[in-house]
Amino acid sequence: MQSRSMLSVVGCHAEGEVGDVVVGGFLPPKAASMFERMRIMERDFDHIRRFLLCEPRGSVCRHVNILTPPIDESCDIGVIIMEPTEYVPMSGSNLICTVTVLLETGMVAMREPETVVMVDTPAGPVRAVARCQGGKCRSVEFENVPSFVDRLDAKLEVEGHGTIHADIAYGGMFYAIVDATRLGFRIEPSEARELAALGEHIRLAARQQLSVVHPQNPAIAGVSIVQFNRPFAGVGQVTRNTCIVAPGRSDRSPTGTGTCARMAVLHARGLMRAGDAIIHASIIGSQFRGRILSETSIAGRPAILPAIEGRAWITGFHTYLLDPDDPYPQGYVVSDSWGVTGTIRQ
């Protein structure tokens, strides 16, 4: 056997969404911040993302997390989150997977009944509390970065669909949030293909028609994901949603950062306040619990400090090799399986 590289990966999913974790075989680049480290990965090491995410080794329904030493001294570990078309500053399902893997493999010592893990993300330090019992990580709740509304009821002209109204909010990345019932959907698995196609059209329209920039980091810009939801069922009640991850497929989890963005919108509309909780259900029925910890502001904008709780499960241990003769060292994508638009970059 010959191999030009060998990557050790722990398979994991959070409420149905795959968030595998690279635990060996790659040395992350040096940088002054986690955000800069993410950008260097994107610029100089994107072959790692393509190697693991594209066929024949990966799929569009996979995310991969690279563990790094933390840069912030208050943190235990750093993480770079790689998705099918982009590197994102923060992801709830991926963070829950990462913390679960760290504790259940012994990379971070597990303490019962709770273990606090500080994670250095490109969006900033995130505090995660894992509830542990019998040597297993039963759930993870993390305190996310400030989430806020960019604008409410934005009008988007979507080819073939006319004017669609969307709330634009940030929960770790920017979301366009759309009431699916106004478009005739119930958010059922049988609607997934149609929702994915429409979500991609809305995302592209939002990126073309709206200038969306984080007020503290202009490098975080543009709508990344479209969230379809049913109308808010009330505080503490289950509300269904699905987030269309580029290049066009439904997130299998309820989406952590998407739930944070949704709570920011509900707070701005006076439907949630500090202390209130929401249960977000995904298109397959899995659930995250979100709550508003407190109110804050960011660059003068009203914002919330949200928390998300969910579960993750390890699915296996994998070693990926690159044979010197392999004709697809960076993989390939084919539009029949690689989302709706078949693109490799946002």
mmCIF file of C-alpha atoms in Angstrom:
data_model
loop_
_atom_site.group_PDB
_atom_site.id
_atom_site.type_symbol
_atom_site.label_atom_id
_atom_site.label_comp_id
_atom_site.label_asym_id
_atom_site.label_seq_id
_atom_site.Cartn_x
_atom_site.Cartn_y
_atom_site.Cartn_z
ATOM 1 C CA MET A 1 0.000 0.000 0.000
ATOM 2 C CA GLN A 2 1.202 3.491 -0.896
ATOM 3 C CA SER A 3 -0.331 6.753 0.272
ATOM 4 C CA ARG A 4 0.538 10.417 -0.117
ATOM 5 C CA SER A 5 -1.590 11.310 2.908
ATOM 6 C CA MET A 6 -3.547 9.629 5.684
ATOM 7 C CA LEU A 7 -6.325 11.377 7.589
ATOM 8 C CA SER A 8 -7.991 9.949 10.694
ATOM 9 C CA VAL A 9 -11.649 10.918 11.013
ATOM 10 C CA VAL A 10 -14.291 10.171 13.637
ATOM 11 C CA GLY A 11 -17.741 9.909 12.073
ATOM 12 C CA CYS A 12 -20.535 11.696 13.916
ATOM 13 C CA HIS A 13 -24.003 13.138 13.390
ATOM 14 C CA ALA A 14 -26.053 15.646 15.375
ATOM 15 C CA GLU A 15 -29.790 14.945 15.163
ATOM 16 C CA GLY A 16 -29.249 13.431 11.698
ATOM 17 C CA GLU A 17 -26.780 15.946 10.223
ATOM 18 C CA VAL A 18 -23.300 14.548 9.535
ATOM 19 C CA GLY A 19 -20.467 16.487 11.192
ATOM 20 C CA ASP A 20 -17.342 14.305 11.038
ATOM 21 C CA VAL A 21 -14.213 15.329 12.950
ATOM 22 C CA VAL A 22 -10.609 15.101 11.708
ATOM 23 C CA VAL A 23 -8.499 13.924 14.648
ATOM 24 C CA GLY A 24 -5.161 13.232 12.951
ATOM 25 C CA GLY A 25 -3.056 13.511 9.818
ATOM 26 C CA PHE A 26 -3.197 17.266 9.211
ATOM 27 C CA LEU A 27 -1.325 20.145 10.854
ATOM 28 C CA PRO A 28 -3.404 23.342 10.782
ATOM 29 C CA PRO A 29 -1.807 26.580 9.598
ATOM 30 C CA LYS A 30 -0.474 29.189 11.985
ATOM 31 C CA ALA A 31 -2.510 32.378 12.304
ATOM 32 C CA ALA A 32 -3.231 35.279 14.630
ATOM 33 C CA SER A 33 -6.938 34.434 14.948
ATOM 34 C CA MET A 34 -9.263 31.535 14.254
ATOM 35 C CA PHE A 35 -10.973 33.553 11.548
ATOM 36 C CA GLU A 36 -7.635 34.147 9.826
ATOM 37 C CA ARG A 37 -6.820 30.445 10.196
ATOM 38 C CA MET A 38 -10.127 29.626 8.482
ATOM 39 C CA ARG A 39 -9.327 31.974 5.604
ATOM 40 C CA ILE A 40 -5.850 30.435 5.183
ATOM 41 C CA MET A 41 -7.453 26.979 5.083
ATOM 42 C CA GLU A 42 -9.826 28.210 2.400
ATOM 43 C CA ARG A 43 -7.057 29.827 0.367
ATOM 44 C CA ASP A 44 -4.176 27.355 0.698
ATOM 45 C CA PHE A 45 -5.585 24.045 1.931
ATOM 46 C CA ASP A 46 -8.944 23.689 0.234
ATOM 47 C CA HIS A 47 -7.761 20.370 -1.216
ATOM 48 C CA ILE A 48 -8.400 18.886 2.254
ATOM 49 C CA ARG A 49 -12.050 19.928 2.118
ATOM 50 C CA ARG A 50 -12.497 18.623 -1.407
ATOM 51 C CA PHE A 51 -10.663 15.374 -0.620
ATOM 52 C CA LEU A 52 -13.061 14.584 2.251
ATOM 53 C CA LEU A 53 -16.315 16.155 1.081
ATOM 54 C CA CYS A 54 -16.440 15.454 -2.635
ATOM 55 C CA GLU A 55 -17.014 12.056 -4.214
ATOM 56 C CA PRO A 56 -15.726 9.357 -4.180
ATOM 57 C CA ARG A 57 -14.912 9.742 -0.450
ATOM 58 C CA GLY A 58 -17.619 12.179 0.646
ATOM 59 C CA SER A 59 -21.018 13.550 -0.265
ATOM 60 C CA VAL A 60 -23.044 16.757 -0.257
ATOM 61 C CA CYS A 61 -24.715 15.626 2.996
ATOM 62 C CA ARG A 62 -21.489 15.824 4.964
ATOM 63 C CA HIS A 63 -19.589 18.447 6.947
ATOM 64 C CA VAL A 64 -16.045 18.006 8.246
ATOM 65 C CA ASN A 65 -14.477 19.702 11.270
ATOM 66 C CA ILE A 66 -10.737 20.216 11.649
ATOM 67 C CA LEU A 67 -9.463 20.323 15.231
ATOM 68 C CA THR A 68 -6.753 22.894 15.932
ATOM 69 C CA PRO A 69 -4.951 24.261 18.962
ATOM 70 C CA PRO A 70 -6.935 27.224 20.314
ATOM 71 C CA ILE A 71 -5.686 30.760 19.799
ATOM 72 C CA ASP A 72 -7.814 32.265 22.568
ATOM 73 C CA GLU A 73 -6.187 31.227 25.862
ATOM 74 C CA SER A 74 -9.570 30.698 27.517
ATOM 75 C CA CYS A 75 -10.409 27.854 25.115
ATOM 76 C CA ASP A 76 -9.688 24.121 25.234
ATOM 77 C CA ILE A 77 -9.724 23.490 21.479
ATOM 78 C CA GLY A 78 -10.130 25.281 18.173
ATOM 79 C CA VAL A 79 -12.234 24.141 15.230
ATOM 80 C CA ILE A 80 -12.453 24.957 11.528
ATOM 81 C CA ILE A 81 -15.833 24.028 9.982
ATOM 82 C CA MET A 82 -15.862 22.896 6.347
ATOM 83 C CA GLU A 83 -19.193 22.653 4.504
ATOM 84 C CA PRO A 84 -19.963 21.575 0.913
ATOM 85 C CA THR A 85 -19.542 25.058 -0.592
ATOM 86 C CA GLU A 86 -17.920 27.215 2.093
ATOM 87 C CA TYR A 87 -16.102 27.606 5.382
ATOM 88 C CA VAL A 88 -18.490 28.982 8.004
ATOM 89 C CA PRO A 89 -17.613 30.958 11.152
ATOM 90 C CA MET A 90 -19.943 28.886 13.317
ATOM 91 C CA SER A 91 -22.284 25.885 13.069
ATOM 92 C CA GLY A 92 -24.428 24.448 15.839
ATOM 93 C CA SER A 93 -24.677 20.848 14.628
ATOM 94 C CA ASN A 94 -20.940 20.769 13.904
ATOM 95 C CA LEU A 95 -20.082 22.179 17.330
ATOM 96 C CA ILE A 96 -22.294 19.571 19.020
ATOM 97 C CA CYS A 97 -20.564 16.827 16.996
ATOM 98 C CA THR A 98 -17.118 18.194 17.820
ATOM 99 C CA VAL A 99 -17.726 18.377 21.575
ATOM 100 C CA THR A 100 -19.265 14.889 21.601
ATOM 101 C CA VAL A 101 -16.246 13.442 19.774
ATOM 102 C CA LEU A 102 -13.780 15.239 22.053
ATOM 103 C CA LEU A 103 -15.404 13.812 25.184
ATOM 104 C CA GLU A 104 -16.297 10.300 24.033
ATOM 105 C CA THR A 105 -12.828 9.654 22.568
ATOM 106 C CA GLY A 106 -11.088 11.021 25.673
ATOM 107 C CA MET A 107 -9.389 13.924 23.889
ATOM 108 C CA VAL A 108 -10.956 16.144 26.554
ATOM 109 C CA ALA A 109 -11.539 14.641 29.995
ATOM 110 C CA MET A 110 -15.218 13.901 30.674
ATOM 111 C CA ARG A 111 -16.646 14.914 34.033
ATOM 112 C CA GLU A 112 -20.081 13.861 35.188
ATOM 113 C CA PRO A 113 -22.731 15.180 35.361
ATOM 114 C CA GLU A 114 -21.464 18.152 33.309
ATOM 115 C CA THR A 115 -18.312 19.007 31.372
ATOM 116 C CA VAL A 116 -17.617 22.552 30.198
ATOM 117 C CA VAL A 117 -15.694 22.767 26.911
ATOM 118 C CA MET A 118 -14.552 26.126 25.568
ATOM 119 C CA VAL A 119 -14.285 26.048 21.771
ATOM 120 C CA ASP A 120 -12.385 28.653 19.767
ATOM 121 C CA THR A 121 -14.366 29.182 16.534
ATOM 122 C CA PRO A 122 -13.842 31.673 13.682
ATOM 123 C CA ALA A 123 -16.933 33.477 15.016
ATOM 124 C CA GLY A 124 -15.415 33.762 18.495
ATOM 125 C CA PRO A 125 -15.096 31.657 21.659
ATOM 126 C CA VAL A 126 -18.130 29.482 22.386
ATOM 127 C CA ARG A 127 -18.916 27.910 25.768
ATOM 128 C CA ALA A 128 -20.405 24.416 25.560
ATOM 129 C CA VAL A 129 -21.845 22.437 28.470
ATOM 130 C CA ALA A 130 -22.049 18.691 27.893
ATOM 131 C CA ARG A 131 -24.416 16.668 30.025
ATOM 132 C CA CYS A 132 -22.642 13.387 30.715
ATOM 133 C CA GLN A 133 -23.789 10.119 32.251
ATOM 134 C CA GLY A 134 -22.299 6.653 32.307
ATOM 135 C CA GLY A 135 -19.298 7.693 30.213
ATOM 136 C CA LYS A 136 -21.497 9.054 27.445
ATOM 137 C CA CYS A 137 -22.186 12.578 26.265
ATOM 138 C CA ARG A 138 -25.984 12.722 26.479
ATOM 139 C CA SER A 139 -26.437 16.249 25.106
ATOM 140 C CA VAL A 140 -24.553 19.482 24.460
ATOM 141 C CA GLU A 141 -25.803 23.013 25.047
ATOM 142 C CA PHE A 142 -23.679 25.856 23.740
ATOM 143 C CA GLU A 143 -23.900 29.603 24.265
ATOM 144 C CA ASN A 144 -23.672 31.061 20.792
ATOM 145 C CA VAL A 145 -22.258 34.344 19.561
ATOM 146 C CA PRO A 146 -24.606 37.381 19.502
ATOM 147 C CA SER A 147 -27.409 36.936 16.975
ATOM 148 C CA PHE A 148 -29.269 39.811 15.357
ATOM 149 C CA VAL A 149 -31.654 40.882 12.629
ATOM 150 C CA ASP A 150 -30.247 42.566 9.556
ATOM 151 C CA ARG A 151 -33.686 43.436 8.148
ATOM 152 C CA LEU A 152 -37.260 42.227 8.375
ATOM 153 C CA ASP A 153 -39.602 41.465 5.506
ATOM 154 C CA ALA A 154 -37.101 41.993 2.702
ATOM 155 C CA LYS A 155 -38.567 41.617 -0.784
ATOM 156 C CA LEU A 156 -36.718 39.304 -3.138
ATOM 157 C CA GLU A 157 -37.503 38.893 -6.812
ATOM 158 C CA VAL A 158 -37.043 35.185 -7.514
ATOM 159 C CA GLU A 159 -37.189 34.068 -11.124
ATOM 160 C CA GLY A 160 -40.218 31.891 -11.750
ATOM 161 C CA HIS A 161 -41.673 32.636 -8.309
ATOM 162 C CA GLY A 162 -42.225 36.398 -8.252
ATOM 163 C CA THR A 163 -41.756 38.374 -5.037
ATOM 164 C CA ILE A 164 -40.852 36.378 -1.924
ATOM 165 C CA HIS A 165 -40.622 37.991 1.510
ATOM 166 C CA ALA A 166 -37.745 37.021 3.803
ATOM 167 C CA ASP A 167 -36.345 38.081 7.165
ATOM 168 C CA ILE A 168 -32.543 38.373 7.098
ATOM 169 C CA ALA A 169 -30.771 37.478 10.349
ATOM 170 C CA TYR A 170 -27.394 36.349 11.682
ATOM 171 C CA GLY A 171 -26.909 33.392 14.005
ATOM 172 C CA GLY A 172 -23.289 32.532 13.176
ATOM 173 C CA MET A 173 -23.881 32.974 9.437
ATOM 174 C CA PHE A 174 -26.549 34.948 7.575
ATOM 175 C CA TYR A 175 -29.967 33.408 6.897
ATOM 176 C CA ALA A 176 -32.898 34.362 4.696
ATOM 177 C CA ILE A 177 -35.914 33.147 6.683
ATOM 178 C CA VAL A 178 -39.112 32.389 4.747
ATOM 179 C CA ASP A 179 -42.587 31.258 5.853
ATOM 180 C CA ALA A 180 -42.977 28.019 3.897
ATOM 181 C CA THR A 181 -46.732 27.850 4.426
ATOM 182 C CA ARG A 182 -47.210 31.060 2.441
ATOM 183 C CA LEU A 183 -45.669 29.215 -0.491
ATOM 184 C CA GLY A 184 -47.823 26.112 -0.079
ATOM 185 C CA PHE A 185 -45.365 23.867 1.807
ATOM 186 C CA ARG A 186 -45.699 21.921 5.077
ATOM 187 C CA ILE A 187 -41.979 21.002 5.346
ATOM 188 C CA GLU A 188 -42.360 17.264 4.912
ATOM 189 C CA PRO A 189 -39.689 14.840 3.632
ATOM 190 C CA SER A 190 -41.680 14.373 0.415
ATOM 191 C CA GLU A 191 -41.187 18.097 -0.331
ATOM 192 C CA ALA A 192 -37.416 18.054 0.174
ATOM 193 C CA ARG A 193 -36.368 18.168 -3.481
ATOM 194 C CA GLU A 194 -38.758 21.010 -4.340
ATOM 195 C CA LEU A 195 -37.776 22.962 -1.216
ATOM 196 C CA ALA A 196 -34.086 22.506 -2.043
ATOM 197 C CA ALA A 197 -34.534 23.870 -5.550
ATOM 198 C CA LEU A 198 -36.565 26.861 -4.378
ATOM 199 C CA GLY A 199 -34.179 27.527 -1.493
ATOM 200 C CA GLU A 200 -31.221 27.719 -3.858
ATOM 201 C CA HIS A 201 -33.089 30.186 -6.089
ATOM 202 C CA ILE A 202 -33.883 32.345 -3.044
ATOM 203 C CA ARG A 203 -30.294 32.176 -1.754
ATOM 204 C CA LEU A 204 -28.873 33.271 -5.104
ATOM 205 C CA ALA A 205 -31.437 36.081 -5.339
ATOM 206 C CA ALA A 206 -30.567 37.257 -1.826
ATOM 207 C CA ARG A 207 -26.849 37.264 -2.572
ATOM 208 C CA GLN A 208 -27.443 39.268 -5.754
ATOM 209 C CA GLN A 209 -30.068 41.714 -4.490
ATOM 210 C CA LEU A 210 -29.109 42.390 -0.843
ATOM 211 C CA SER A 211 -25.964 43.834 0.681
ATOM 212 C CA VAL A 212 -25.576 41.895 3.932
ATOM 213 C CA VAL A 213 -22.430 42.470 6.004
ATOM 214 C CA HIS A 214 -21.551 41.705 9.601
ATOM 215 C CA PRO A 215 -21.034 45.046 11.386
ATOM 216 C CA GLN A 216 -17.891 43.856 13.205
ATOM 217 C CA ASN A 217 -16.341 41.686 10.492
ATOM 218 C CA PRO A 218 -16.903 42.771 6.883
ATOM 219 C CA ALA A 219 -15.439 39.462 5.669
ATOM 220 C CA ILE A 220 -18.642 37.782 6.884
ATOM 221 C CA ALA A 221 -21.016 38.822 4.125
ATOM 222 C CA GLY A 222 -23.905 37.519 2.065
ATOM 223 C CA VAL A 223 -26.742 35.120 2.807
ATOM 224 C CA SER A 224 -25.372 31.586 3.252
ATOM 225 C CA ILE A 225 -28.528 29.580 3.945
ATOM 226 C CA VAL A 226 -32.273 29.829 3.345
ATOM 227 C CA GLN A 227 -34.517 28.711 6.206
ATOM 228 C CA PHE A 228 -38.076 27.639 5.496
ATOM 229 C CA ASN A 229 -40.341 27.403 8.521
ATOM 230 C CA ARG A 230 -43.872 27.012 9.695
ATOM 231 C CA PRO A 231 -45.418 29.891 11.688
ATOM 232 C CA PHE A 232 -44.161 30.201 15.274
ATOM 233 C CA ALA A 233 -46.172 27.832 17.476
ATOM 234 C CA GLY A 234 -45.436 29.733 20.688
ATOM 235 C CA VAL A 235 -42.865 29.785 23.480
ATOM 236 C CA GLY A 236 -41.778 26.282 24.489
ATOM 237 C CA GLN A 237 -43.674 24.676 21.620
ATOM 238 C CA VAL A 238 -42.386 22.679 18.650
ATOM 239 C CA THR A 239 -42.052 24.639 15.402
ATOM 240 C CA ARG A 240 -40.908 22.887 12.221
ATOM 241 C CA ASN A 241 -38.251 24.251 9.879
ATOM 242 C CA THR A 242 -35.704 23.171 7.314
ATOM 243 C CA CYS A 243 -32.551 24.970 6.228
ATOM 244 C CA ILE A 244 -31.384 24.636 2.632
ATOM 245 C CA VAL A 245 -27.620 24.226 2.693
ATOM 246 C CA ALA A 246 -25.815 25.257 -0.494
ATOM 247 C CA PRO A 247 -25.631 23.879 -3.157
ATOM 248 C CA GLY A 248 -29.216 22.862 -2.418
ATOM 249 C CA ARG A 249 -30.236 20.178 0.067
ATOM 250 C CA SER A 250 -32.143 20.126 3.358
ATOM 251 C CA ASP A 251 -30.162 20.132 6.593
ATOM 252 C CA ARG A 252 -31.170 16.942 8.402
ATOM 253 C CA SER A 253 -30.841 18.627 11.802
ATOM 254 C CA PRO A 254 -32.946 21.589 12.980
ATOM 255 C CA THR A 255 -29.797 23.746 12.419
ATOM 256 C CA GLY A 256 -28.267 25.457 15.461
ATOM 257 C CA THR A 257 -27.229 28.767 13.952
ATOM 258 C CA GLY A 258 -30.518 28.824 12.045
ATOM 259 C CA THR A 259 -32.443 28.445 15.304
ATOM 260 C CA CYS A 260 -30.418 31.337 16.750
ATOM 261 C CA ALA A 261 -31.247 33.502 13.730
ATOM 262 C CA ARG A 262 -34.931 32.533 14.038
ATOM 263 C CA MET A 263 -34.974 33.508 17.720
ATOM 264 C CA ALA A 264 -33.407 36.868 16.832
ATOM 265 C CA VAL A 265 -36.277 37.477 14.389
ATOM 266 C CA LEU A 266 -38.921 36.354 16.893
ATOM 267 C CA HIS A 267 -37.358 38.625 19.515
ATOM 268 C CA ALA A 268 -37.350 41.561 17.116
ATOM 269 C CA ARG A 269 -41.044 40.926 16.394
ATOM 270 C CA GLY A 270 -41.889 40.820 20.109
ATOM 271 C CA LEU A 271 -42.763 37.102 20.079
ATOM 272 C CA MET A 272 -39.864 35.962 22.297
ATOM 273 C CA ARG A 273 -37.970 37.614 25.124
ATOM 274 C CA ALA A 274 -35.062 36.781 27.423
ATOM 275 C CA GLY A 275 -35.712 33.484 29.197
ATOM 276 C CA ASP A 276 -38.040 32.129 26.508
ATOM 277 C CA ALA A 277 -37.389 28.874 24.654
ATOM 278 C CA ILE A 278 -38.309 27.329 21.313
ATOM 279 C CA ILE A 279 -38.136 23.723 20.142
ATOM 280 C CA HIS A 280 -37.113 23.628 16.491
ATOM 281 C CA ALA A 281 -37.891 20.425 14.589
ATOM 282 C CA SER A 282 -36.166 19.449 11.340
ATOM 283 C CA ILE A 283 -37.618 18.018 8.145
ATOM 284 C CA ILE A 284 -37.028 14.508 9.577
ATOM 285 C CA GLY A 285 -38.498 15.418 12.976
ATOM 286 C CA SER A 286 -35.277 15.672 15.016
ATOM 287 C CA GLN A 287 -35.151 18.535 17.513
ATOM 288 C CA PHE A 288 -32.922 21.252 18.964
ATOM 289 C CA ARG A 289 -33.956 23.340 21.954
ATOM 290 C CA GLY A 290 -33.112 27.035 21.706
ATOM 291 C CA ARG A 291 -33.449 29.685 24.370
ATOM 292 C CA ILE A 292 -32.683 33.371 24.701
ATOM 293 C CA LEU A 293 -30.217 33.878 27.534
ATOM 294 C CA SER A 294 -30.225 37.671 27.483
ATOM 295 C CA GLU A 295 -30.486 40.773 25.355
ATOM 296 C CA THR A 296 -27.429 42.622 24.121
ATOM 297 C CA SER A 297 -26.321 44.825 21.245
ATOM 298 C CA ILE A 298 -23.747 44.565 18.513
ATOM 299 C CA ALA A 299 -22.422 47.695 16.824
ATOM 300 C CA GLY A 300 -25.492 49.537 18.088
ATOM 301 C CA ARG A 301 -27.957 46.943 16.806
ATOM 302 C CA PRO A 302 -30.310 45.081 19.154
ATOM 303 C CA ALA A 303 -29.176 41.470 19.512
ATOM 304 C CA ILE A 304 -29.675 38.396 21.643
ATOM 305 C CA LEU A 305 -27.346 35.941 23.316
ATOM 306 C CA PRO A 306 -28.838 32.528 22.425
ATOM 307 C CA ALA A 307 -28.174 28.967 23.557
ATOM 308 C CA ILE A 308 -28.824 25.744 21.640
ATOM 309 C CA GLU A 309 -29.089 22.201 23.013
ATOM 310 C CA GLY A 310 -28.936 18.997 20.968
ATOM 311 C CA ARG A 311 -27.510 15.499 20.803
ATOM 312 C CA ALA A 312 -24.875 13.752 18.699
ATOM 313 C CA TRP A 313 -23.777 10.169 18.118
ATOM 314 C CA ILE A 314 -20.453 8.728 16.936
ATOM 315 C CA THR A 315 -20.948 6.551 13.853
ATOM 316 C CA GLY A 316 -17.488 5.123 13.233
ATOM 317 C CA PHE A 317 -13.734 5.572 12.923
ATOM 318 C CA HIS A 318 -12.234 6.045 9.479
ATOM 319 C CA THR A 319 -8.793 6.349 7.903
ATOM 320 C CA TYR A 320 -8.730 8.042 4.494
ATOM 321 C CA LEU A 321 -5.791 7.383 2.188
ATOM 322 C CA LEU A 322 -4.658 9.046 -1.016
ATOM 323 C CA ASP A 323 -3.081 6.575 -3.392
ATOM 324 C CA PRO A 324 -0.452 8.285 -5.605
ATOM 325 C CA ASP A 325 -2.243 6.885 -8.661
ATOM 326 C CA ASP A 326 -5.741 7.981 -7.616
ATOM 327 C CA PRO A 327 -7.055 10.116 -10.531
ATOM 328 C CA TYR A 328 -9.349 12.094 -8.180
ATOM 329 C CA PRO A 329 -7.135 13.469 -5.393
ATOM 330 C CA GLN A 330 -9.532 16.395 -4.852
ATOM 331 C CA GLY A 331 -12.655 14.442 -5.687
ATOM 332 C CA TYR A 332 -15.355 15.463 -8.120
ATOM 333 C CA VAL A 333 -18.979 16.595 -8.085
ATOM 334 C CA VAL A 334 -21.847 15.551 -10.348
ATOM 335 C CA SER A 335 -25.057 17.552 -10.380
ATOM 336 C CA ASP A 336 -27.335 14.526 -10.042
ATOM 337 C CA SER A 337 -26.205 14.107 -6.426
ATOM 338 C CA TRP A 338 -24.319 17.286 -5.520
ATOM 339 C CA GLY A 339 -27.206 19.529 -4.505
ATOM 340 C CA VAL A 340 -29.403 21.503 -6.867
ATOM 341 C CA THR A 341 -26.918 23.890 -8.452
ATOM 342 C CA GLY A 342 -23.991 21.474 -8.411
ATOM 343 C CA THR A 343 -21.473 24.118 -7.346
ATOM 344 C CA ILE A 344 -18.397 23.637 -5.169
ATOM 345 C CA ARG A 345 -18.215 27.248 -3.885
ATOM 346 C CA GLN A 346 -20.767 29.738 -2.580
#
